[in-house]
Amino acid sequence: MAFQNTKCECGHQNALGTVLCEHCGKPLTEENSSTEILEMRYDGVARKSQKANPGIIDRVWNFFSSVKIAVILIVITLIGASLGTIYPQESQFINLDASIYYKETYGTLGHIYYLLGLSHTYESWWFILLLVMIGASLVICSLDRVLPLYRALHKQKVRKHDQFLKRQRVVVDADLPEGIAGQEALEQIGSALKKKRYRLIAEDGALMAEKNRFSRWGPYINHIGLIIFLLAVLARSIPGWHMEYYAAFPQGTPQPIPDTSYYLQNDKFTVEYYSDEEMPEQFVEEGRIMPKLFETKATLFRCTADCDDPVKEPTLVEVAKHDIRVNDPLEYDGLMVYQYDFDLTPKLVAVKPVLKDASSGEVLGSFEVQMSNTASTYEIGPYTLELKEKYLDFTLDENGEPRTQSPEPNAPAFVFLVRGPGLEAHGEPYMYFPLQKDKLRFKENVLNKDIMQHIIIDVESMNDVTISDSKSYLNVRKDTALPWIWVGAAISMIGLVMGFYWQHRRMWLKLDGNHLVLGAHTNKNWYGLRHEVARVLQEISMEVDSKAIDRGGNKA
Amino acid sequence: MNWLAFSQDSYLVAFFLFCIGFISFVFTVAGRKMKTKDPAAHEQKWGRISFSIALLGFVAQLAYFITRWIGGGHIPVSNMYEFMSFLAMMIIGAYIVIFFIYRSYVMGVFALPLAVLIMAYASVFPSEVQPLIPQLDSIWLKIHVTLAAAGEAFFAIGFVAGLMYLIRTVQWDNSSAKRAQRSLEVIMVLIMIIVGFVAVVFGYRSADYEVAIDQRLETVDNQGQINSTIETIMYKMPPLIAPYQGEVKEDQKLLGIKLPLLEAPKWMEGAQAGRKLNTVAWSILSGLLLYGIVRLIIRKPIARALQPLLSGLDPEDLDEISYRANAIGFPVFTLGGLIFAMIWAQIAWSRFWAWDPKEVWALITWLFYSAYLHLRLSRGYIGAKSSWLSVIGFIIVMFTLLGVNLIISGLHSYAGV
């Protein structure tokens, strides 16, 4: 490394890596004769990442402190994110066998997509790593710059080196107009600047004006907001901070919400459609149906006792009531319940069959079989029924084995092991189909040929069948980190507005007899700055072309 | 008074005012070359006239917007027609804002035709007022959609200024600038394709063209059974490409050739995929045809023919305006397109972020513009490089708005038609 003299001619000892003297602003690294525009970032103060002889930690710091690296990370992330939108993501389906789905739906390309792991792009390690690296870059880039910037702006000297002034992007280097004295000119310019809300510091024959310094902190505040946002997203993986439960709620019965002490009851579900008069003619012709309202009148209960006791009924206390609509969830103590879907087809809730003696036809007793939370044993007269198997949507697979096609009670079937008089001691199986159509379809009387000589299980009338009117599918959520998401977003937004809608402007003026040297700097919007300079100088009848004083841009 | 009828009239008035304004702007910048007497005065005078026409057009479109809101009972940003019209209005709005900052008329020469094109594109979609579905019935519809469109409108002005910079500065007599020349001409072709698309849709629509195509769809339900259904798809332009497993009911011919020429591949799922692909094919063909005709007439690249028109402009100003417009748009887009979008998603869909394609593309837009803004900080990323980024950025914006709905779809699909 070449030897670098960091002591300025004004006597100030600067840190290694300093570009412009922290005291007088004189360029330290270049030839005196250069007239190029100065690199004014952080006013030339040395950053931590510019340390000599970096160790490992310094190297990591240097890597992440680079804006170039940040931009590369952003670009890789955006390309990666776009790959995830080629085909639908796995997370958009409930119960999906991804290894088959992509091949069947999208052919070989789809299978390659799946094998590459792009069907879950946003959960893949490399994508999360990219987000973490962006987070690291946000922290380190900001720290590496905000401290030097603060140092540079905290103590500014009014009188700057001539080279510092003349090598700004906006420069006025001219004699004052006739008939105005130097000090008078400075005062007039000063009062004009004051009207434009500049803060002034005057020294003998020199003036510094500055405004909107706060806008310089905008990017850092924005970055703090983004970090809070990213941390809040990560915090959702803390156990208990994030809960999601999706289920059908049949009308009229409270259902427990797993992992909470809450029960939710769908009191009434309503769906309304737009009438023909309310829709455009074309839609009516096409026979389109448009929903107007989905609403679940819901009651939330808290279980206070006997919650996990399978025998006793739980004690429920009502805590909230709300009409849940699509854009209007129920909210109670961090728990949120959303309208998600609905099903209007009537569903079997329970049947109450009787047990008859096959030969005499005598009714020995009745028992209620619930479709969900079915009891495991029933005692009817001298007989004991033990539930062995339950198929809510009974079917036989290709091997002839019984299985259920869905969790919906479309074709329920129950296998009971029955013990009692006339039956074998270890019990005999009875396969019970509550619905008449299934009895015929699956030949109940053939399956139960032997046992039906002793007993028959059957429903006497439709009064013994409980059917729900409709079901509402609701989504229950708990998201403890959510407030922090919004806090992060709000802070980030404040930072953006500060940084983009205000600009930090500074002007340095220096008088040498009748000769004025003005240098001006801003971080954005040079157009505004040079016009402001031109307008201020008009106060002392000094006409400058706002275009000509701006030495920046690409003069091609 | 019938609000909706008045609203439709205002829309037409706005459309024609923007067309006239465009012609007037062309005269403003071109006339400066023709009249040698006092070019500055000419520009000043005609610039003011053109700007007034644009302003009037903006007022007319605002009248359309307000009366449609009153007549329809909800804010008119709930479907593609309404949204694209609103975007066009916001682009003119952004142009007006930028005008008051920079007092530069000439941006109108590109901003107005962009608005005209977007309005014409909007008219491709059904324009009847539709009732709101429950998902859209929220105050956030107003806030999220309008603010996102406002941000995107500033990106559009950034694009306009960037494109003008490129046309103004690309060197045609320098053989080392071949890449820049070619890339710029590709953008011109792209614009021609969009013009071609709008022209074809309008042409066949005014001829009331319609043909039914039966498509056999096979879906595997969750029980593993294959369900075969026949869906009828209405083509509004001749079927160059039929949907996958589609059958045209009546024989169709174009210039004596029997249609369809091709069938869409299997992986183009969705009932409308074939129809959309057919539309894309039509747009590209007509766009290339249009481009060919223009090239035959002017006998040089379009960008080269446009260059003299812009020769009086200061490239540095264009660069500055482009950056400024993007910088103004960025916070607006962040708030409207991401933050408010997340709040609404949390209320309506129970989660603020679900990697839905529309969300991902909004994020991609945001990441792209943040990369752009960071690059602007470093030296060298001004002028041509920065202008190219503005152009690409706006292409990403348009893909997010249209491409995602037309090609990828997802939860925002109801915004389609």
Tab-separated table of N, CA, C and O in Angstrom, chain A residues 245-257 263-266 269 296 337 470-476:
chain	number	residue	atom	x	y	z
A	245	TYR	N	-55.293	-21.805	11.048
A	245	TYR	CA	-56.177	-22.957	11.093
A	245	TYR	C	-57.335	-22.704	10.156
A	245	TYR	O	-57.935	-21.634	10.152
A	246	TYR	N	-57.594	-23.703	9.342
A	246	TYR	CA	-58.612	-23.547	8.310
A	246	TYR	C	-59.590	-24.699	8.475
A	246	TYR	O	-59.185	-25.856	8.518
A	247	ALA	N	-60.874	-24.404	8.622
A	247	ALA	CA	-61.823	-25.493	8.835
A	247	ALA	C	-63.229	-25.093	8.432
A	247	ALA	O	-63.548	-23.916	8.270
A	248	ALA	N	-64.050	-26.118	8.282
A	248	ALA	CA	-65.454	-25.905	7.982
A	248	ALA	C	-66.223	-25.789	9.295
A	248	ALA	O	-65.971	-26.535	10.226
A	249	PHE	N	-67.126	-24.845	9.348
A	249	PHE	CA	-67.951	-24.669	10.538
A	249	PHE	C	-69.413	-24.859	10.149
A	249	PHE	O	-70.011	-23.982	9.550
A	250	PRO	N	-69.980	-26.033	10.496
A	250	PRO	CA	-71.393	-26.230	10.217
A	250	PRO	C	-72.232	-25.336	11.109
A	250	PRO	O	-71.804	-24.958	12.208
A	251	GLN	N	-73.389	-24.983	10.608
A	251	GLN	CA	-74.225	-24.048	11.339
A	251	GLN	C	-74.691	-24.647	12.663
A	251	GLN	O	-75.095	-25.797	12.715
A	252	GLY	N	-74.593	-23.869	13.719
A	252	GLY	CA	-75.281	-24.230	14.944
A	252	GLY	C	-74.501	-24.945	16.028
A	252	GLY	O	-74.985	-25.028	17.144
A	253	THR	N	-73.307	-25.471	15.749
A	253	THR	CA	-72.571	-26.134	16.831
A	253	THR	C	-71.226	-25.472	17.040
A	253	THR	O	-70.514	-25.190	16.082
A	254	PRO	N	-70.874	-25.217	18.311
A	254	PRO	CA	-69.560	-24.642	18.557
A	254	PRO	C	-68.465	-25.667	18.259
A	254	PRO	O	-68.595	-26.824	18.608
A	255	GLN	N	-67.429	-25.221	17.586
A	255	GLN	CA	-66.319	-26.115	17.236
A	255	GLN	C	-65.056	-25.605	17.901
A	255	GLN	O	-64.778	-24.414	17.879
A	256	PRO	N	-64.257	-26.511	18.453
A	256	PRO	CA	-63.017	-26.054	19.083
A	256	PRO	C	-62.002	-25.591	18.040
A	256	PRO	O	-61.953	-26.120	16.932
A	257	ILE	N	-61.233	-24.584	18.420
A	257	ILE	CA	-60.125	-24.149	17.571
A	257	ILE	C	-58.864	-24.744	18.182
A	257	ILE	O	-58.529	-24.428	19.319
A	263	TYR	N	-63.650	-21.635	21.245
A	263	TYR	CA	-64.594	-22.367	20.415
A	263	TYR	C	-65.304	-21.345	19.554
A	263	TYR	O	-65.593	-20.241	20.007
A	264	LEU	N	-65.605	-21.704	18.323
A	264	LEU	CA	-66.306	-20.772	17.452
A	264	LEU	C	-67.571	-21.432	16.928
A	264	LEU	O	-67.565	-22.591	16.536
A	265	GLN	N	-68.645	-20.658	16.957
A	265	GLN	CA	-69.901	-21.185	16.434
A	265	GLN	C	-70.371	-20.352	15.257
A	265	GLN	O	-70.403	-19.125	15.314
A	266	ASN	N	-70.727	-21.039	14.195
A	266	ASN	CA	-71.348	-20.401	13.041
A	266	ASN	C	-72.845	-20.341	13.324
A	266	ASN	O	-73.529	-21.347	13.258
A	269	PHE	N	-74.988	-18.679	8.266
A	269	PHE	CA	-74.219	-18.247	7.105
A	269	PHE	C	-75.166	-17.770	6.005
A	269	PHE	O	-76.186	-18.391	5.740
A	296	THR	N	-70.905	-14.679	7.733
A	296	THR	CA	-71.098	-15.671	8.785
A	296	THR	C	-71.343	-14.928	10.087
A	296	THR	O	-70.460	-14.200	10.546
A	337	VAL	N	-60.534	-14.122	12.687
A	337	VAL	CA	-61.277	-15.152	11.955
A	337	VAL	C	-61.813	-14.551	10.662
A	337	VAL	O	-62.490	-13.531	10.676
A	470	SER	N	-75.894	-25.491	6.150
A	470	SER	CA	-74.791	-25.023	5.328
A	470	SER	C	-73.546	-25.000	6.181
A	470	SER	O	-73.595	-25.106	7.396
A	471	LYS	N	-72.448	-24.831	5.505
A	471	LYS	CA	-71.185	-24.792	6.201
A	471	LYS	C	-70.450	-23.558	5.760
A	471	LYS	O	-70.503	-23.172	4.593
A	472	SER	N	-69.752	-22.947	6.681
A	472	SER	CA	-68.932	-21.815	6.326
A	472	SER	C	-67.486	-22.214	6.569
A	472	SER	O	-67.162	-22.761	7.621
A	473	TYR	N	-66.643	-21.973	5.591
A	473	TYR	CA	-65.216	-22.259	5.791
A	473	TYR	C	-64.561	-20.996	6.298
A	473	TYR	O	-64.628	-19.949	5.660
A	474	LEU	N	-63.958	-21.114	7.447
A	474	LEU	CA	-63.341	-19.946	8.054
A	474	LEU	C	-61.861	-20.204	8.260
A	474	LEU	O	-61.418	-21.344	8.401
A	475	ASN	N	-61.136	-19.116	8.289
A	475	ASN	CA	-59.701	-19.172	8.451
A	475	ASN	C	-59.368	-18.480	9.766
A	475	ASN	O	-59.679	-17.310	9.937
A	476	VAL	N	-58.779	-19.207	10.675
A	476	VAL	CA	-58.459	-18.632	11.982
A	476	VAL	C	-56.969	-18.357	12.027
A	476	VAL	O	-56.163	-19.210	11.678
